[in-house]
């Protein structure tokens, strides 16, 4: 059976049984049509501009132990590093000088950076008049509030999966309930909310992915990042085979159709699996790229998964490289900060 995507789409938007319609889209045999429709929707709602976010991976210490992640605390083979608060601020200045309008500060869950340290870093970066995103994990409401008061604009916290049992299995010592609470708190505090999932986790089903998409819509998120699962040999998770690049692309496309005006990144993990992954994603619904702005010496140690791109490259090189790539598909780098502009539904 190969029902027309357009009619499914119409139903999807109005449907009371959204899960069934999302599943139908995820299972479509006419993937090209799904990707093209998502591309048209992207153009209609958020245009041809691509927002760049400079990613600074400032610490690879993590107190959590997620089974899929190379930075998990039990992985003793990682050479751990932390970048000094003052040096983080310098990196942000450098990123601004390359023309970035947003800095994303990302790390494992590292208690070294106290609220006071983070607030200082945040307010100094905000003095540069650029947007600031944090991606530093689960915190208390008070901590999220302190970062927000210091000036942080956005927060990234992937839900990873909304399958409660799978979540508990893959994230020992953590709970789906708490993660959802964190995302609600981030929302309450007026951050732009970025979330998303890993596509292809062992034990994950298309049914649970459909529920993940409904969850992202229920927040509703301002940004949704989808990354394919990439097996890391220094983790206890099983290595499973599957076309998680294609799966990620489909999830991304469906998200564009369901939340047409949000920001959707073409993720680094997609380019790890396909040398053209980010450009393919940008032509299937995505409108954001997060180039690496971490100093070259640290890059290879931030090994969430193996095979990460740009390991030997400098922040300046990546900035030029990505702009050329974006121009090669007749798109252009945005000159604005790229906040989510709500435009109502389809
Ligand atoms: N493959 C793909 N993505 C991963 N992440 C963690 N481990 C992996 C992996 N093995 C993702 C998680 C996390 C983000 C920073 O990296 O979604 O939120
Ligand atoms: Fe830490 Fe995030 Fe990796 Fe989990 S996914 S181990 S919280 S860095
Ligand atoms: Fe880093 Fe192309 S984006 S080398």
Coordinates of C-alpha atoms in Angstrom, one line a residue, residues 16 18 22 51 129 170 193 212 242 271-272 274 298 304-305 312 320:
X16 CA -6.8 12.9 16.1
X18 CA -1.4 11.6 14.9
X22 CA 3.3 9.7 11.6
X51 CA 21.6 29.5 10.5
X129 CA 25.9 40.7 21.5
X170 CA 20.2 3.0 28.4
X193 CA 13.9 24.8 23.8
X212 CA 8.9 10.8 20.4
X242 CA 20.8 -0.5 10.2
X271 CA 27.8 13.8 8.0
X272 CA 29.7 11.1 9.9
X274 CA 27.5 10.1 4.8
X298 CA 40.6 19.1 22.0
X304 CA 30.8 10.9 21.8
X305 CA 30.9 8.4 18.9
X312 CA 42.0 17.8 12.3
X320 CA 34.8 28.7 5.5

